[in-house]
């Protein structure tokens, strides 16, 4: 067996709202609860298991590799929702997308401040 990422826990102030936010933007489903977790399964089998926390949240970064067609659909949802997006992880280029490695990418935040990213080419793939 090769090593594969199976799941990671994403803390949120409202796990239902945060899981729904991600699922709606990416065109995915929120799975039934599993203990204290509310999973969103990514097509490669990894789940993001949302869990409520009452405390402060340290923002994490989650990047999603998507096709060119999926980028168009997801980016359209980002724009329709009126979300602020950036071309870079430092939020210094608002309202822009990037063309790193010959693809396209955009960053946006979820309701708890987690930094989400959609890219069409893996980092370092050239282009």
Tab-separated table of N, CA, C and O in Angstrom:
chain	number	residue	atom	x	y	z
A	1	UNK	N	0.841	-1.178	0.000
A	1	UNK	CA	0.000	0.000	0.000
A	1	UNK	C	0.885	1.241	0.000
A	1	UNK	O	1.871	1.304	0.735
A	2	UNK	N	0.529	2.213	-0.803
A	2	UNK	CA	1.245	3.484	-0.795
A	2	UNK	C	0.614	4.399	0.243
A	2	UNK	O	-0.548	4.251	0.608
A	3	UNK	N	1.373	5.355	0.706
A	3	UNK	CA	0.870	6.318	1.680
A	3	UNK	C	-0.073	7.278	0.972
A	3	UNK	O	0.253	7.818	-0.089
A	4	UNK	N	-1.244	7.469	1.548
A	4	UNK	CA	-2.232	8.386	1.000
A	4	UNK	C	-2.847	9.189	2.135
A	4	UNK	O	-3.066	8.654	3.219
A	5	UNK	N	-3.132	10.451	1.868
A	5	UNK	CA	-3.881	11.243	2.834
A	5	UNK	C	-5.324	10.765	2.799
A	5	UNK	O	-5.927	10.667	1.728
A	6	UNK	N	-5.880	10.447	3.969
A	6	UNK	CA	-7.242	9.931	4.049
A	6	UNK	C	-8.230	11.002	4.486
A	6	UNK	O	-9.318	11.116	3.931
A	7	UNK	N	-7.870	11.765	5.517
A	7	UNK	CA	-8.750	12.829	5.993
A	7	UNK	C	-7.941	13.828	6.814
A	7	UNK	O	-6.832	13.541	7.241
A	8	UNK	N	-8.527	14.988	7.000
A	8	UNK	CA	-7.971	15.978	7.910
A	8	UNK	C	-9.133	16.679	8.581
A	8	UNK	O	-10.236	16.750	8.029
A	9	UNK	N	-8.902	17.170	9.785
A	9	UNK	CA	-9.947	17.848	10.541
A	9	UNK	C	-9.845	19.344	10.297
A	9	UNK	O	-8.763	19.931	10.350
A	10	UNK	N	-10.989	19.947	10.012
A	10	UNK	CA	-11.082	21.388	9.791
A	10	UNK	C	-11.951	21.954	10.904
A	10	UNK	O	-13.136	21.603	10.999
A	11	UNK	N	-11.372	22.792	11.761
A	11	UNK	CA	-12.162	23.371	12.842
A	11	UNK	C	-12.958	24.561	12.331
A	11	UNK	O	-12.515	25.294	11.448
A	12	UNK	N	-14.156	24.718	12.891
A	12	UNK	CA	-15.071	25.770	12.456
A	12	UNK	C	-15.932	26.217	13.632
A	12	UNK	O	-16.116	25.467	14.596
A	13	UNK	N	-16.454	27.413	13.542
A	13	UNK	CA	-17.404	27.873	14.556
A	13	UNK	C	-18.793	27.323	14.278
A	13	UNK	O	-19.609	27.216	15.193
A	14	UNK	N	-19.077	26.988	13.035
A	14	UNK	CA	-20.351	26.359	12.656
A	14	UNK	C	-20.027	25.344	11.570
A	14	UNK	O	-19.962	25.683	10.387
A	15	UNK	N	-19.813	24.089	11.976
A	15	UNK	CA	-19.360	23.074	11.025
A	15	UNK	C	-20.348	22.879	9.880
A	15	UNK	O	-19.940	22.634	8.757
A	16	UNK	N	-21.627	23.009	10.144
A	16	UNK	CA	-22.623	22.834	9.076
A	16	UNK	C	-22.498	23.930	8.018
A	16	UNK	O	-22.500	23.658	6.832
A	17	UNK	N	-22.391	25.165	8.473
A	17	UNK	CA	-22.268	26.289	7.536
A	17	UNK	C	-20.960	26.209	6.754
A	17	UNK	O	-20.945	26.439	5.541
A	18	UNK	N	-19.874	25.857	7.431
A	18	UNK	CA	-18.576	25.803	6.751
A	18	UNK	C	-18.498	24.644	5.770
A	18	UNK	O	-17.978	24.796	4.660
A	19	UNK	N	-19.016	23.485	6.158
A	19	UNK	CA	-19.024	22.338	5.244
A	19	UNK	C	-19.902	22.634	4.033
A	19	UNK	O	-19.529	22.331	2.897
A	20	UNK	N	-21.051	23.237	4.253
A	20	UNK	CA	-21.968	23.584	3.154
A	20	UNK	C	-21.321	24.615	2.233
A	20	UNK	O	-21.446	24.532	1.012
A	21	UNK	N	-20.614	25.593	2.796
A	21	UNK	CA	-19.923	26.617	2.012
A	21	UNK	C	-18.965	25.957	1.026
A	21	UNK	O	-19.008	26.231	-0.179
A	22	UNK	N	-18.099	25.069	1.526
A	22	UNK	CA	-17.128	24.399	0.660
A	22	UNK	C	-17.821	23.512	-0.364
A	22	UNK	O	-17.512	23.575	-1.557
A	23	UNK	N	-18.751	22.700	0.091
A	23	UNK	CA	-19.430	21.770	-0.811
A	23	UNK	C	-20.160	22.514	-1.920
A	23	UNK	O	-20.088	22.118	-3.089
A	24	UNK	N	-20.850	23.579	-1.576
A	24	UNK	CA	-21.586	24.335	-2.599
A	24	UNK	C	-20.651	24.950	-3.637
A	24	UNK	O	-20.926	24.893	-4.831
A	25	UNK	N	-19.540	25.533	-3.185
A	25	UNK	CA	-18.619	26.160	-4.139
A	25	UNK	C	-17.951	25.135	-5.045
A	25	UNK	O	-17.781	25.379	-6.244
A	26	UNK	N	-17.558	23.991	-4.480
A	26	UNK	CA	-16.837	22.988	-5.267
A	26	UNK	C	-17.769	22.014	-5.988
A	26	UNK	O	-17.299	21.165	-6.748
A	27	UNK	N	-19.070	22.106	-5.738
A	27	UNK	CA	-20.010	21.191	-6.381
A	27	UNK	C	-19.952	19.796	-5.778
A	27	UNK	O	-20.095	18.801	-6.495
A	28	UNK	N	-19.761	19.715	-4.469
A	28	UNK	CA	-19.652	18.441	-3.769
A	28	UNK	C	-20.831	18.263	-2.824
A	28	UNK	O	-21.695	19.126	-2.720
A	29	UNK	N	-20.840	17.136	-2.110
A	29	UNK	CA	-21.889	16.844	-1.144
A	29	UNK	C	-21.316	16.849	0.266
A	29	UNK	O	-20.159	16.475	0.466
A	30	UNK	N	-22.140	17.237	1.221
A	30	UNK	CA	-21.798	17.075	2.626
A	30	UNK	C	-22.282	15.688	3.023
A	30	UNK	O	-23.443	15.347	2.798
A	31	UNK	N	-21.388	14.876	3.586
A	31	UNK	CA	-21.732	13.513	3.988
A	31	UNK	C	-22.452	13.518	5.337
A	31	UNK	O	-22.405	14.507	6.065
A	32	UNK	N	-23.096	12.410	5.681
A	32	UNK	CA	-23.723	12.321	7.001
A	32	UNK	C	-22.678	12.471	8.104
A	32	UNK	O	-21.509	12.130	7.919
A	33	UNK	N	-23.091	12.966	9.272
A	33	UNK	CA	-22.157	13.130	10.381
A	33	UNK	C	-21.500	11.804	10.762
A	33	UNK	O	-22.096	10.737	10.632
A	34	UNK	N	-20.255	11.913	11.232
A	34	UNK	CA	-19.505	10.771	11.738
A	34	UNK	C	-18.959	11.211	13.089
A	34	UNK	O	-17.989	11.970	13.147
A	35	UNK	N	-19.630	10.792	14.164
A	35	UNK	CA	-19.262	11.284	15.487
A	35	UNK	C	-19.435	12.794	15.515
A	35	UNK	O	-20.456	13.313	15.056
A	36	UNK	N	-18.422	13.526	15.985
A	36	UNK	CA	-18.526	14.989	16.035
A	36	UNK	C	-18.180	15.674	14.704
A	36	UNK	O	-18.185	16.891	14.621
A	37	UNK	N	-17.913	14.885	13.685
A	37	UNK	CA	-17.424	15.427	12.419
A	37	UNK	C	-18.510	15.480	11.352
A	37	UNK	O	-19.397	14.633	11.302
A	38	UNK	N	-18.393	16.466	10.474
A	38	UNK	CA	-19.250	16.575	9.304
A	38	UNK	C	-18.337	16.563	8.084
A	38	UNK	O	-17.681	17.555	7.776
A	39	UNK	N	-18.246	15.410	7.392
A	39	UNK	CA	-17.276	15.261	6.306
A	39	UNK	C	-17.757	15.829	4.962
A	39	UNK	O	-18.925	15.752	4.618
A	40	UNK	N	-16.798	16.357	4.229
A	40	UNK	CA	-16.980	16.688	2.820
A	40	UNK	C	-15.932	15.866	2.079
A	40	UNK	O	-14.726	16.059	2.286
A	41	UNK	N	-16.396	14.926	1.260
A	41	UNK	CA	-15.463	14.059	0.549
A	41	UNK	C	-15.059	14.688	-0.773
A	41	UNK	O	-15.894	15.110	-1.565
A	42	UNK	N	-13.755	14.735	-0.993
A	42	UNK	CA	-13.179	15.230	-2.239
A	42	UNK	C	-13.108	14.028	-3.197
A	42	UNK	O	-12.905	12.904	-2.748
A	43	UNK	N	-13.270	14.226	-4.505
A	43	UNK	CA	-13.311	13.088	-5.425
A	43	UNK	C	-12.122	12.121	-5.373
A	43	UNK	O	-12.261	10.974	-5.777
A	44	UNK	N	-10.977	12.539	-4.848
A	44	UNK	CA	-9.852	11.605	-4.757
A	44	UNK	C	-9.900	10.768	-3.475
A	44	UNK	O	-8.951	10.059	-3.163
A	45	UNK	N	-11.001	10.848	-2.732
A	45	UNK	CA	-11.195	10.012	-1.557
A	45	UNK	C	-10.797	10.639	-0.236
A	45	UNK	O	-11.067	10.077	0.818
A	46	UNK	N	-10.178	11.792	-0.251
A	46	UNK	CA	-9.815	12.493	0.979
A	46	UNK	C	-11.063	13.200	1.510
A	46	UNK	O	-11.844	13.758	0.740
A	47	UNK	N	-11.244	13.164	2.838
A	47	UNK	CA	-12.347	13.929	3.404
A	47	UNK	C	-11.820	15.058	4.271
A	47	UNK	O	-10.782	14.933	4.935
A	48	UNK	N	-12.525	16.162	4.211
A	48	UNK	CA	-12.305	17.267	5.130
A	48	UNK	C	-13.396	17.120	6.179
A	48	UNK	O	-14.575	17.244	5.872
A	49	UNK	N	-12.995	16.784	7.400
A	49	UNK	CA	-13.933	16.510	8.476
A	49	UNK	C	-14.096	17.755	9.338
A	49	UNK	O	-13.233	18.084	10.160
A	50	UNK	N	-15.222	18.448	9.151
A	50	UNK	CA	-15.479	19.680	9.884
A	50	UNK	C	-15.903	19.365	11.306
A	50	UNK	O	-16.697	18.458	11.545
A	51	UNK	N	-15.349	20.126	12.254
A	51	UNK	CA	-15.631	19.936	13.663
A	51	UNK	C	-15.806	21.305	14.323
A	51	UNK	O	-14.996	22.209	14.099
A	52	UNK	N	-16.850	21.436	15.112
A	52	UNK	CA	-17.083	22.690	15.824
A	52	UNK	C	-16.049	22.911	16.913
A	52	UNK	O	-15.607	21.961	17.568
A	53	UNK	N	-15.681	24.179	17.086
A	53	UNK	CA	-14.831	24.587	18.199
A	53	UNK	C	-15.335	25.935	18.696
A	53	UNK	O	-15.719	26.787	17.893
A	54	UNK	N	-15.359	26.132	20.005
A	54	UNK	CA	-15.789	27.425	20.534
A	54	UNK	C	-14.649	28.445	20.585
A	54	UNK	O	-14.884	29.634	20.723
A	55	UNK	N	-13.435	27.977	20.452
A	55	UNK	CA	-12.279	28.845	20.626
A	55	UNK	C	-11.826	29.536	19.357
A	55	UNK	O	-12.473	29.462	18.306
A	56	UNK	N	-10.698	30.186	19.476
A	56	UNK	CA	-10.093	30.876	18.340
A	56	UNK	C	-9.667	29.850	17.288
A	56	UNK	O	-9.309	28.717	17.611
A	57	UNK	N	-9.730	30.265	16.038
A	57	UNK	CA	-9.354	29.391	14.931
A	57	UNK	C	-8.122	29.951	14.255
A	57	UNK	O	-8.095	31.128	13.867
A	58	UNK	N	-7.113	29.121	14.122
A	58	UNK	CA	-5.926	29.487	13.359
A	58	UNK	C	-6.185	29.099	11.915
A	58	UNK	O	-6.390	27.915	11.617
A	59	UNK	N	-6.216	30.064	10.997
A	59	UNK	CA	-6.516	29.731	9.603
A	59	UNK	C	-5.506	28.750	9.010
A	59	UNK	O	-4.306	28.864	9.247
A	60	UNK	N	-6.030	27.798	8.281
A	60	UNK	CA	-5.232	26.813	7.560
A	60	UNK	C	-5.401	27.057	6.065
A	60	UNK	O	-6.294	27.794	5.654
A	61	UNK	N	-4.595	26.386	5.271
A	61	UNK	CA	-4.646	26.529	3.814
A	61	UNK	C	-5.039	25.192	3.201
A	61	UNK	O	-4.463	24.153	3.541
A	62	UNK	N	-6.025	25.225	2.297
A	62	UNK	CA	-6.474	24.029	1.598
A	62	UNK	C	-6.528	24.347	0.108
A	62	UNK	O	-7.258	25.254	-0.309
A	63	UNK	N	-5.735	23.637	-0.689
A	63	UNK	CA	-5.666	23.866	-2.132
A	63	UNK	C	-6.308	22.697	-2.855
A	63	UNK	O	-6.079	21.539	-2.522
A	64	UNK	N	-7.101	23.015	-3.889
A	64	UNK	CA	-7.829	22.015	-4.655
A	64	UNK	C	-7.413	22.093	-6.121
A	64	UNK	O	-7.557	23.141	-6.759
A	65	UNK	N	-6.892	20.987	-6.627
A	65	UNK	CA	-6.515	20.894	-8.031
A	65	UNK	C	-7.770	20.557	-8.824
A	65	UNK	O	-8.449	19.565	-8.538
A	66	UNK	N	-8.098	21.406	-9.792
A	66	UNK	CA	-9.312	21.246	-10.587
A	66	UNK	C	-8.977	21.345	-12.075
A	66	UNK	O	-7.933	21.871	-12.447
A	67	UNK	N	-9.870	20.859	-12.908
A	67	UNK	CA	-9.684	20.992	-14.352
A	67	UNK	C	-9.978	22.430	-14.769
A	67	UNK	O	-10.544	23.221	-14.001
A	68	UNK	N	-9.623	22.765	-15.995
A	68	UNK	CA	-9.934	24.096	-16.525
A	68	UNK	C	-11.438	24.356	-16.509
A	68	UNK	O	-11.886	25.445	-16.147
A	69	UNK	N	-12.221	23.342	-16.880
A	69	UNK	CA	-13.671	23.490	-16.910
A	69	UNK	C	-14.224	23.674	-15.495
A	69	UNK	O	-15.110	24.504	-15.266
A	70	UNK	N	-13.706	22.882	-14.549
A	70	UNK	CA	-14.153	23.018	-13.161
A	70	UNK	C	-13.775	24.388	-12.604
A	70	UNK	O	-14.548	24.990	-11.849
A	71	UNK	N	-12.599	24.887	-12.993
A	71	UNK	CA	-12.187	26.218	-12.537
A	71	UNK	C	-13.225	27.250	-12.966
A	71	UNK	O	-13.641	28.085	-12.156
A	72	UNK	N	-13.640	27.183	-14.227
A	72	UNK	CA	-14.630	28.145	-14.723
A	72	UNK	C	-15.914	28.103	-13.902
A	72	UNK	O	-16.460	29.146	-13.522
A	73	UNK	N	-16.397	26.902	-13.609
A	73	UNK	CA	-17.647	26.744	-12.854
A	73	UNK	C	-17.478	27.236	-11.420
A	73	UNK	O	-18.297	28.005	-10.907
A	74	UNK	N	-16.409	26.790	-10.753
A	74	UNK	CA	-16.180	27.170	-9.361
A	74	UNK	C	-15.914	28.665	-9.250
A	74	UNK	O	-16.470	29.346	-8.372
A	75	UNK	N	-15.096	29.206	-10.146
A	75	UNK	CA	-14.807	30.635	-10.109
A	75	UNK	C	-16.081	31.444	-10.347
A	75	UNK	O	-16.293	32.479	-9.718
A	76	UNK	N	-16.952	30.943	-11.205
A	76	UNK	CA	-18.248	31.591	-11.415
A	76	UNK	C	-19.069	31.617	-10.129
A	76	UNK	O	-19.720	32.621	-9.819
A	77	UNK	N	-19.044	30.535	-9.375
A	77	UNK	CA	-19.766	30.482	-8.089
A	77	UNK	C	-19.170	31.474	-7.091
A	77	UNK	O	-19.895	32.112	-6.318
A	78	UNK	N	-17.840	31.583	-7.089
A	78	UNK	CA	-17.170	32.542	-6.203
A	78	UNK	C	-17.639	33.955	-6.533
A	78	UNK	O	-17.988	34.740	-5.640
A	79	UNK	N	-17.663	34.279	-7.801
A	79	UNK	CA	-18.096	35.610	-8.228
A	79	UNK	C	-19.581	35.838	-7.924
A	79	UNK	O	-19.958	36.908	-7.447
A	80	UNK	N	-20.419	34.838	-8.207
A	80	UNK	CA	-21.861	34.970	-7.940
A	80	UNK	C	-22.131	35.193	-6.457
A	80	UNK	O	-23.065	35.918	-6.097
A	81	UNK	N	-21.324	34.567	-5.610
A	81	UNK	CA	-21.492	34.721	-4.162
A	81	UNK	C	-20.961	36.059	-3.658
A	81	UNK	O	-21.142	36.398	-2.488
A	82	UNK	N	-20.289	36.814	-4.533
A	82	UNK	CA	-19.732	38.101	-4.133
A	82	UNK	C	-18.538	37.979	-3.208
A	82	UNK	O	-18.240	38.904	-2.448
A	83	UNK	N	-17.842	36.845	-3.279
A	83	UNK	CA	-16.683	36.634	-2.420
A	83	UNK	C	-15.472	37.414	-2.938
A	83	UNK	O	-15.277	37.525	-4.143
A	84	UNK	N	-14.677	37.905	-2.026
A	84	UNK	CA	-13.409	38.515	-2.398
A	84	UNK	C	-12.442	37.386	-2.728
A	84	UNK	O	-12.407	36.364	-2.045
A	85	UNK	N	-11.692	37.565	-3.791
A	85	UNK	CA	-10.692	36.568	-4.180
A	85	UNK	C	-9.400	37.283	-4.521
A	85	UNK	O	-9.381	38.493	-4.778
A	86	UNK	N	-8.324	36.509	-4.476
A	86	UNK	CA	-6.999	37.054	-4.697
A	86	UNK	C	-6.197	36.151	-5.615
A	86	UNK	O	-6.460	34.950	-5.704
A	87	UNK	N	-5.155	36.718	-6.236
A	87	UNK	CA	-4.256	35.946	-7.094
A	87	UNK	C	-3.111	35.339	-6.299
A	87	UNK	O	-2.355	34.542	-6.836
A	88	UNK	N	-3.011	35.695	-5.020
A	88	UNK	CA	-1.861	35.257	-4.236
A	88	UNK	C	-2.284	34.925	-2.804
A	88	UNK	O	-3.304	35.423	-2.325
A	89	UNK	N	-1.481	34.112	-2.121
A	89	UNK	CA	-1.840	33.710	-0.755
A	89	UNK	C	-1.697	34.820	0.283
A	89	UNK	O	-2.189	34.688	1.396
A	90	UNK	N	-1.052	35.904	-0.077
A	90	UNK	CA	-0.839	37.005	0.860
A	90	UNK	C	-1.935	38.063	0.782
A	90	UNK	O	-1.864	39.078	1.449
A	91	UNK	N	-2.926	37.820	-0.088
A	91	UNK	CA	-4.059	38.736	-0.258
A	91	UNK	C	-3.604	40.130	-0.703
A	91	UNK	O	-4.211	41.124	-0.335
A	92	UNK	N	-2.548	40.192	-1.512
A	92	UNK	CA	-2.059	41.493	-1.972
A	92	UNK	C	-2.546	41.836	-3.383
A	92	UNK	O	-2.328	42.951	-3.834
A	93	UNK	N	-3.197	40.876	-4.058
A	93	UNK	CA	-3.683	41.130	-5.419
A	93	UNK	C	-5.174	40.798	-5.502
A	93	UNK	O	-5.585	39.812	-6.116
A	94	UNK	N	-6.034	41.627	-4.870
A	94	UNK	CA	-7.469	41.355	-4.865
A	94	UNK	C	-8.085	41.507	-6.256
A	94	UNK	O	-7.616	42.301	-7.073
A	95	UNK	N	-9.126	40.707	-6.508
A	95	UNK	CA	-9.858	40.799	-7.769
A	95	UNK	C	-9.098	40.258	-8.963
A	95	UNK	O	-9.483	40.506	-10.100
A	96	UNK	N	-8.013	39.516	-8.718
A	96	UNK	CA	-7.219	38.936	-9.802
A	96	UNK	C	-7.102	37.434	-9.610
A	96	UNK	O	-7.257	36.934	-8.501
A	97	UNK	N	-6.813	36.731	-10.704
A	97	UNK	CA	-6.418	35.329	-10.630
A	97	UNK	C	-4.965	35.260	-11.077
A	97	UNK	O	-4.440	36.209	-11.665
A	98	UNK	N	-4.300	34.133	-10.788
A	98	UNK	CA	-2.923	33.983	-11.238
A	98	UNK	C	-2.856	32.997	-12.404
A	98	UNK	O	-3.840	32.318	-12.707
A	99	UNK	N	-1.719	32.968	-13.055
A	99	UNK	CA	-1.487	32.061	-14.189
A	99	UNK	C	-0.201	31.274	-13.958
A	99	UNK	O	0.559	31.006	-14.891
A	100	UNK	N	0.009	30.884	-12.703
A	100	UNK	CA	1.215	30.142	-12.342
A	100	UNK	C	1.283	28.807	-13.073
A	100	UNK	O	0.262	28.137	-13.244
A	101	UNK	N	2.476	28.453	-13.479
A	101	UNK	CA	2.741	27.179	-14.152
A	101	UNK	C	1.889	26.976	-15.409
A	101	UNK	O	1.598	25.846	-15.802
A	102	UNK	N	1.452	28.081	-16.027
A	102	UNK	CA	0.666	27.994	-17.251
A	102	UNK	C	-0.797	27.664	-17.020
A	102	UNK	O	-1.538	27.418	-17.968
A	103	UNK	N	-1.235	27.670	-15.766
A	103	UNK	CA	-2.635	27.386	-15.447
A	103	UNK	C	-3.307	28.615	-14.874
A	103	UNK	O	-2.909	29.745	-15.162
A	104	UNK	N	-4.323	28.374	-14.081
A	104	UNK	CA	-5.032	29.473	-13.411
A	104	UNK	C	-5.221	29.106	-11.941
A	104	UNK	O	-5.349	27.930	-11.603
A	105	UNK	N	-5.253	30.130	-11.108
A	105	UNK	CA	-5.457	29.909	-9.687
A	105	UNK	C	-6.097	31.106	-9.031
A	105	UNK	O	-5.959	32.238	-9.500
A	106	UNK	N	-6.821	30.837	-7.952
A	106	UNK	CA	-7.458	31.897	-7.175
A	106	UNK	C	-7.544	31.451	-5.720
A	106	UNK	O	-7.698	30.263	-5.431
A	107	UNK	N	-7.445	32.416	-4.835
A	107	UNK	CA	-7.544	32.202	-3.397
A	107	UNK	C	-8.788	32.910	-2.884
A	107	UNK	O	-9.125	34.000	-3.347
A	108	UNK	N	-9.441	32.303	-1.902
A	108	UNK	CA	-10.596	32.918	-1.256
A	108	UNK	C	-10.701	32.330	0.144
A	108	UNK	O	-10.130	31.282	0.439
A	109	UNK	N	-11.410	33.027	1.033
A	109	UNK	CA	-11.503	32.596	2.423
A	109	UNK	C	-12.865	31.966	2.704
A	109	UNK	O	-13.881	32.376	2.137
A	110	UNK	N	-12.863	31.000	3.626
A	110	UNK	CA	-14.131	30.427	4.063
A	110	UNK	C	-14.653	31.242	5.251
A	110	UNK	O	-13.993	32.195	5.695
A	111	UNK	N	-15.826	30.925	5.786
A	111	UNK	CA	-16.401	31.736	6.870
A	111	UNK	C	-15.541	31.830	8.130
A	111	UNK	O	-15.699	32.768	8.905
A	112	UNK	N	-14.637	30.890	8.348
A	112	UNK	CA	-13.779	30.909	9.522
A	112	UNK	C	-12.378	31.434	9.238
A	112	UNK	O	-11.494	31.359	10.089
A	113	UNK	N	-12.155	31.938	8.024
A	113	UNK	CA	-10.859	32.506	7.679
A	113	UNK	C	-9.855	31.525	7.109
A	113	UNK	O	-8.719	31.894	6.846
A	114	UNK	N	-10.273	30.252	6.915
A	114	UNK	CA	-9.366	29.307	6.263
A	114	UNK	C	-9.135	29.772	4.833
A	114	UNK	O	-10.056	30.247	4.162
A	115	UNK	N	-7.903	29.652	4.368
A	115	UNK	CA	-7.527	30.092	3.035
A	115	UNK	C	-7.731	28.948	2.053
A	115	UNK	O	-7.065	27.924	2.132
A	116	UNK	N	-8.666	29.104	1.148
A	116	UNK	CA	-8.959	28.093	0.146
A	116	UNK	C	-8.373	28.526	-1.183
A	116	UNK	O	-8.308	29.724	-1.492
A	117	UNK	N	-7.979	27.563	-1.982
A	117	UNK	CA	-7.339	27.850	-3.270
A	117	UNK	C	-7.814	26.840	-4.298
A	117	UNK	O	-7.938	25.655	-3.997
A	118	UNK	N	-8.081	27.325	-5.499
A	118	UNK	CA	-8.323	26.439	-6.638
A	118	UNK	C	-7.217	26.705	-7.657
A	118	UNK	O	-6.868	27.850	-7.919
A	119	UNK	N	-6.633	25.609	-8.175
A	119	UNK	CA	-5.572	25.711	-9.168
A	119	UNK	C	-5.821	24.682	-10.263
A	119	UNK	O	-6.400	23.635	-10.011
A	120	UNK	N	-5.374	25.011	-11.464
A	120	UNK	CA	-5.535	24.079	-12.576
A	120	UNK	C	-4.253	23.333	-12.923
A	120	UNK	O	-4.281	22.416	-13.743
A	121	UNK	N	-3.139	23.756	-12.340
A	121	UNK	CA	-1.855	23.090	-12.553
A	121	UNK	C	-1.157	22.941	-11.219
A	121	UNK	O	-1.121	23.905	-10.438
A	122	UNK	N	-0.569	21.788	-10.929
A	122	UNK	CA	0.180	21.642	-9.667
A	122	UNK	C	1.378	22.586	-9.639
A	122	UNK	O	1.966	22.897	-10.690
A	123	UNK	N	1.743	23.013	-8.450
A	123	UNK	CA	2.927	23.867	-8.299
A	123	UNK	C	4.146	23.190	-8.886
A	123	UNK	O	4.356	21.988	-8.704
A	124	UNK	N	4.924	23.952	-9.636
A	124	UNK	CA	6.167	23.448	-10.204
A	124	UNK	C	6.005	22.591	-11.451
A	124	UNK	O	6.965	22.009	-11.924
A	125	UNK	N	4.797	22.542	-12.008
A	125	UNK	CA	4.563	21.698	-13.178
A	125	UNK	C	4.986	22.369	-14.473
A	125	UNK	O	4.917	21.768	-15.546
A	126	UNK	N	5.425	23.623	-14.391
A	126	UNK	CA	5.894	24.337	-15.605
A	126	UNK	C	4.757	24.897	-16.410
A	126	UNK	O	3.615	24.915	-15.998
A	127	UNK	N	5.103	25.345	-17.581
A	127	UNK	CA	4.033	25.854	-18.414
A	127	UNK	C	4.384	27.056	-19.066
A	127	UNK	O	4.669	27.852	-19.638
